[in-house]
Amino acid sequence: MITIGQLARYVGVSTKTIRVYHDKGLLPEPDRDASGYRRYGANDAIDLIKIRTLAEAGVPLARIRDLRSAPDEQFQQALRELDDDLTARIRGLRTTQGRLRRLAAGHLTPLPAEVGAHLEHLFDWGFTLRWVDLQRDLWILVFATHPDNAITLFRDQAETLADPALRQIYLDYDHAHDLDAGDPRIDHLARRIVQATRERYGPDVSAVLDTSSEIPDLIQGTVNASSPAWRRLDALIRAQLGL
């Protein structure tokens, strides 16, 4: 039989933690010796190791108490579920660790090969270096924050640019960067974009937009911040589409 201090050292917890487990009903109070001190045996050490392991896995103390009294089949099932959850958490942490290491090395989220090839095509089509660099930065943002549907969003834009008429609108958008915000060509371009948008998505554009995501506004805000002409163009488009 050992004391609470010895038990704490053997298992790797504090005596205060053991007392908390007693108070919470996780670890039964042991018998006391003639001097009134708690005395623990091997079974107590085994029980404490189980409790510590579950607690370190992030299981709430109330849940641990329930598991301690659960039938063995239910306990084993709970352990399998906890293992699956930990596996998912580890996978997420490894992904985050990889991003941190790439960031430390001066790299951000790598883009898929098809995105890189698309960016190269932009030069061939006459887009400015400023536009290509902006598109690269924005796709890095989208793939970093929306990895599940980023490729769908990208392919939708790539399909749009494959249409020569729509591509010309994007080219005109690019080259409007240096126009004065009051230039009448801004108004004309806004009307062309609104018409093309309605033809592609239908008259009620707001119904097909993902309003639950902040990313579109963040992207557009980044675009607008680089040019007063682009900022006014966005305001005109939103007003005409009722957004």
Short mmCIF file of C-alpha atoms in Angstrom, two decimals:
data_model
loop_
_atom_site.label_atom_id
_atom_site.label_comp_id
_atom_site.label_asym_id
_atom_site.label_seq_id
_atom_site.Cartn_x
_atom_site.Cartn_y
_atom_site.Cartn_z
CA MET A 1 0.00 0.00 0.00
CA ILE A 2 1.28 3.48 -0.88
CA THR A 3 0.51 7.07 0.12
CA ILE A 4 -1.21 9.69 -2.04
CA GLY A 5 2.16 11.37 -2.65
CA GLN A 6 3.74 8.15 -3.87
CA LEU A 7 0.75 7.41 -6.09
CA ALA A 8 0.96 10.90 -7.59
CA ARG A 9 4.67 10.44 -8.41
CA TYR A 10 4.17 6.98 -9.91
CA VAL A 11 1.33 8.07 -12.20
CA GLY A 12 2.64 11.55 -13.02
CA VAL A 13 -0.09 13.77 -11.57
CA SER A 14 -0.29 16.07 -8.58
CA THR A 15 -1.83 15.14 -5.23
CA LYS A 16 -4.27 18.02 -5.80
CA THR A 17 -5.42 16.35 -9.03
CA ILE A 18 -6.04 13.06 -7.21
CA ARG A 19 -8.14 14.87 -4.60
CA VAL A 20 -10.14 16.54 -7.37
CA TYR A 21 -10.79 13.12 -8.91
CA HIS A 22 -12.00 11.92 -5.50
CA ASP A 23 -14.31 14.94 -5.16
CA LYS A 24 -15.71 14.47 -8.69
CA GLY A 25 -16.42 10.78 -8.06
CA LEU A 26 -13.94 9.54 -10.67
CA LEU A 27 -11.62 7.75 -8.28
CA PRO A 28 -13.12 6.02 -5.23
CA GLU A 29 -11.78 7.04 -1.84
CA PRO A 30 -9.38 4.34 -0.56
CA ASP A 31 -9.24 2.91 2.94
CA ARG A 32 -7.28 4.86 5.50
CA ASP A 33 -4.65 3.56 7.86
CA ALA A 34 -4.67 3.86 11.66
CA SER A 35 -3.28 7.37 11.40
CA GLY A 36 -6.08 8.48 9.05
CA TYR A 37 -3.96 8.63 5.88
CA ARG A 38 -5.23 7.33 2.55
CA ARG A 39 -3.56 4.15 1.38
CA TYR A 40 -3.61 3.11 -2.28
CA GLY A 41 -3.00 -0.19 -4.03
CA ALA A 42 -2.16 -1.36 -7.54
CA ASN A 43 -5.81 -1.18 -8.71
CA ASP A 44 -5.98 2.46 -7.65
CA ALA A 45 -2.87 3.19 -9.72
CA ILE A 46 -4.38 1.43 -12.75
CA ASP A 47 -7.64 3.36 -12.38
CA LEU A 48 -5.75 6.64 -12.06
CA ILE A 49 -3.73 5.94 -15.19
CA LYS A 50 -6.97 5.33 -17.12
CA ILE A 51 -8.45 8.59 -15.83
CA ARG A 52 -5.29 10.56 -16.60
CA THR A 53 -5.13 9.13 -20.14
CA LEU A 54 -8.73 10.06 -20.88
CA ALA A 55 -8.29 13.53 -19.36
CA GLU A 56 -5.17 14.16 -21.46
CA ALA A 57 -7.15 13.14 -24.54
CA GLY A 58 -9.49 16.04 -23.80
CA VAL A 59 -12.40 14.04 -22.40
CA PRO A 60 -14.40 16.13 -19.86
CA LEU A 61 -14.33 14.86 -16.29
CA ALA A 62 -18.11 14.32 -16.24
CA ARG A 63 -17.80 12.13 -19.35
CA ILE A 64 -14.93 10.19 -17.75
CA ARG A 65 -17.09 9.50 -14.71
CA ASP A 66 -19.85 8.13 -16.93
CA LEU A 67 -17.39 5.94 -18.85
CA ARG A 68 -15.91 4.55 -15.65
CA SER A 69 -19.29 3.07 -14.74
CA ALA A 70 -20.27 2.05 -18.29
CA PRO A 71 -20.39 -1.60 -19.45
CA ASP A 72 -17.18 -2.80 -21.08
CA GLU A 73 -18.67 -2.85 -24.61
CA GLN A 74 -19.84 0.75 -24.28
CA PHE A 75 -16.47 1.77 -22.82
CA GLN A 76 -14.59 0.18 -25.72
CA GLN A 77 -16.87 1.88 -28.26
CA ALA A 78 -16.25 5.23 -26.59
CA LEU A 79 -12.50 4.62 -26.76
CA ARG A 80 -12.73 3.88 -30.49
CA GLU A 81 -14.65 7.12 -31.05
CA LEU A 82 -12.09 9.06 -29.04
CA ASP A 83 -9.31 7.47 -31.09
CA ASP A 84 -11.02 8.52 -34.34
CA ASP A 85 -11.43 12.06 -33.01
CA LEU A 86 -7.77 12.24 -32.01
CA THR A 87 -6.73 10.95 -35.43
CA ALA A 88 -8.71 13.75 -37.09
CA ARG A 89 -7.23 16.33 -34.71
CA ILE A 90 -3.69 15.07 -35.36
CA ARG A 91 -4.28 15.26 -39.11
CA GLY A 92 -5.49 18.84 -38.74
CA LEU A 93 -2.52 19.78 -36.56
CA ARG A 94 -0.10 18.29 -39.08
CA THR A 95 -1.74 20.33 -41.84
CA THR A 96 -1.42 23.46 -39.73
CA GLN A 97 2.18 22.60 -38.90
CA GLY A 98 2.94 22.25 -42.60
CA ARG A 99 1.43 25.67 -43.30
CA LEU A 100 3.48 27.23 -40.50
CA ARG A 101 6.68 25.69 -41.86
CA ARG A 102 5.92 26.92 -45.38
CA LEU A 103 5.17 30.37 -43.97
CA ALA A 104 8.48 30.35 -42.04
CA ALA A 105 10.24 29.44 -45.28
CA GLY A 106 8.59 32.34 -47.08
CA HIS A 107 5.96 30.29 -48.88
CA LEU A 108 2.19 30.37 -48.65
CA THR A 109 -0.38 27.78 -49.67
CA PRO A 110 0.86 26.10 -52.88
CA LEU A 111 -1.53 26.36 -55.79
CA PRO A 112 -2.59 23.35 -57.88
CA ALA A 113 -0.77 22.92 -61.17
CA GLU A 114 -3.85 23.81 -63.21
CA VAL A 115 -4.10 27.16 -61.43
CA GLY A 116 -0.45 27.88 -62.19
CA ALA A 117 -0.99 27.02 -65.85
CA HIS A 118 -4.06 29.26 -65.94
CA LEU A 119 -2.06 32.18 -64.52
CA GLU A 120 0.50 31.70 -67.30
CA HIS A 121 -2.30 31.87 -69.89
CA LEU A 122 -3.34 35.25 -68.50
CA PHE A 123 -0.11 36.75 -69.85
CA ASP A 124 -0.77 35.24 -73.28
CA TRP A 125 -4.25 36.77 -73.29
CA GLY A 126 -2.91 40.25 -72.60
CA PHE A 127 -3.52 40.71 -68.89
CA THR A 128 -1.08 42.95 -67.04
CA LEU A 129 1.53 41.65 -64.59
CA ARG A 130 -0.34 43.56 -61.88
CA TRP A 131 -3.52 41.59 -62.62
CA VAL A 132 -1.74 38.22 -62.71
CA ASP A 133 0.00 38.90 -59.39
CA LEU A 134 -3.30 39.96 -57.86
CA GLN A 135 -5.04 36.83 -59.13
CA ARG A 136 -2.26 34.63 -57.72
CA ASP A 137 -2.57 36.25 -54.28
CA LEU A 138 -6.34 35.96 -54.29
CA TRP A 139 -6.30 32.27 -55.28
CA ILE A 140 -3.78 31.57 -52.53
CA LEU A 141 -6.26 33.16 -50.12
CA VAL A 142 -9.19 31.14 -51.46
CA PHE A 143 -7.34 27.80 -51.43
CA ALA A 144 -6.05 28.49 -47.90
CA THR A 145 -9.45 29.39 -46.45
CA HIS A 146 -11.84 27.33 -48.58
CA PRO A 147 -9.85 24.18 -49.53
CA ASP A 148 -12.99 22.09 -50.05
CA ASN A 149 -14.61 24.21 -52.76
CA ALA A 150 -11.72 26.39 -53.98
CA ILE A 151 -11.11 24.26 -57.07
CA THR A 152 -14.80 24.53 -58.03
CA LEU A 153 -14.64 28.32 -57.72
CA PHE A 154 -11.44 28.40 -59.76
CA ARG A 155 -12.83 26.24 -62.57
CA ASP A 156 -15.92 28.43 -62.75
CA GLN A 157 -13.72 31.48 -63.38
CA ALA A 158 -11.48 29.58 -65.78
CA GLU A 159 -14.56 28.55 -67.77
CA THR A 160 -15.65 32.18 -67.86
CA LEU A 161 -12.30 33.33 -69.22
CA ALA A 162 -12.39 30.62 -71.89
CA ASP A 163 -15.21 32.61 -73.52
CA PRO A 164 -13.55 35.34 -75.67
CA ALA A 165 -16.37 37.83 -75.09
CA LEU A 166 -16.32 37.40 -71.33
CA ARG A 167 -12.53 37.42 -71.32
CA GLN A 168 -12.59 40.81 -73.02
CA ILE A 169 -14.68 42.16 -70.17
CA TYR A 170 -12.06 40.97 -67.68
CA LEU A 171 -9.33 42.53 -69.80
CA ASP A 172 -11.19 45.83 -69.83
CA TYR A 173 -11.63 45.51 -66.04
CA ASP A 174 -7.87 45.01 -65.70
CA HIS A 175 -7.01 47.98 -67.89
CA ALA A 176 -9.54 50.23 -66.11
CA HIS A 177 -7.21 50.22 -63.09
CA ASP A 178 -5.55 53.51 -64.04
CA LEU A 179 -8.66 55.37 -65.21
CA ASP A 180 -10.02 58.31 -63.29
CA ALA A 181 -12.89 57.17 -61.06
CA GLY A 182 -15.21 59.63 -62.84
CA ASP A 183 -14.34 58.45 -66.33
CA PRO A 184 -17.55 57.58 -68.27
CA ARG A 185 -15.88 54.39 -69.49
CA ILE A 186 -16.31 53.09 -65.92
CA ASP A 187 -20.10 53.43 -66.20
CA HIS A 188 -20.15 51.67 -69.57
CA LEU A 189 -18.01 48.82 -68.29
CA ALA A 190 -20.23 48.40 -65.24
CA ARG A 191 -23.31 48.01 -67.46
CA ARG A 192 -21.51 45.38 -69.58
CA ILE A 193 -20.48 43.42 -66.48
CA VAL A 194 -24.00 43.53 -65.04
CA GLN A 195 -25.50 42.31 -68.32
CA ALA A 196 -22.96 39.46 -68.60
CA THR A 197 -23.52 38.48 -64.97
CA ARG A 198 -27.29 38.26 -65.43
CA GLU A 199 -26.90 36.26 -68.62
CA ARG A 200 -24.64 33.78 -66.82
CA TYR A 201 -26.43 33.45 -63.47
CA GLY A 202 -29.98 34.61 -64.19
CA PRO A 203 -31.83 37.79 -63.27
CA ASP A 204 -31.72 37.15 -59.49
CA VAL A 205 -27.95 37.06 -58.98
CA SER A 206 -28.17 37.31 -55.18
CA ALA A 207 -29.95 33.92 -55.08
CA VAL A 208 -26.87 32.09 -56.40
CA LEU A 209 -24.30 33.88 -54.27
CA ASP A 210 -22.89 32.37 -51.07
CA THR A 211 -23.82 35.14 -48.65
CA SER A 212 -22.68 33.09 -45.63
CA SER A 213 -19.03 33.44 -46.61
CA GLU A 214 -16.96 36.56 -45.94
CA ILE A 215 -14.34 35.58 -48.52
CA PRO A 216 -15.99 37.19 -51.60
CA ASP A 217 -16.21 40.54 -49.81
CA LEU A 218 -12.64 40.17 -48.56
CA ILE A 219 -11.42 39.46 -52.09
CA GLN A 220 -13.37 42.34 -53.59
CA GLY A 221 -12.14 44.62 -50.83
CA THR A 222 -8.56 43.72 -51.72
CA VAL A 223 -9.26 44.48 -55.38
CA ASN A 224 -10.99 47.78 -54.62
CA ALA A 225 -8.20 48.97 -52.32
CA SER A 226 -5.73 49.04 -55.21
CA SER A 227 -7.67 51.38 -57.50
CA PRO A 228 -10.29 54.16 -57.07
CA ALA A 229 -11.61 53.23 -60.52
CA TRP A 230 -12.10 49.59 -59.49
CA ARG A 231 -13.74 50.72 -56.26
CA ARG A 232 -16.29 52.85 -58.12
CA LEU A 233 -16.82 50.07 -60.68
CA ASP A 234 -17.67 47.66 -57.87
CA ALA A 235 -20.10 50.17 -56.33
CA LEU A 236 -21.89 50.62 -59.67
CA ILE A 237 -22.12 46.86 -60.27
CA ARG A 238 -23.52 46.20 -56.79
CA ALA A 239 -26.07 48.98 -57.13
CA GLN A 240 -27.30 47.74 -60.51
CA LEU A 241 -27.49 44.12 -59.33
CA GLY A 242 -29.25 45.11 -56.11
CA LEU A 243 -26.57 43.62 -53.84
#
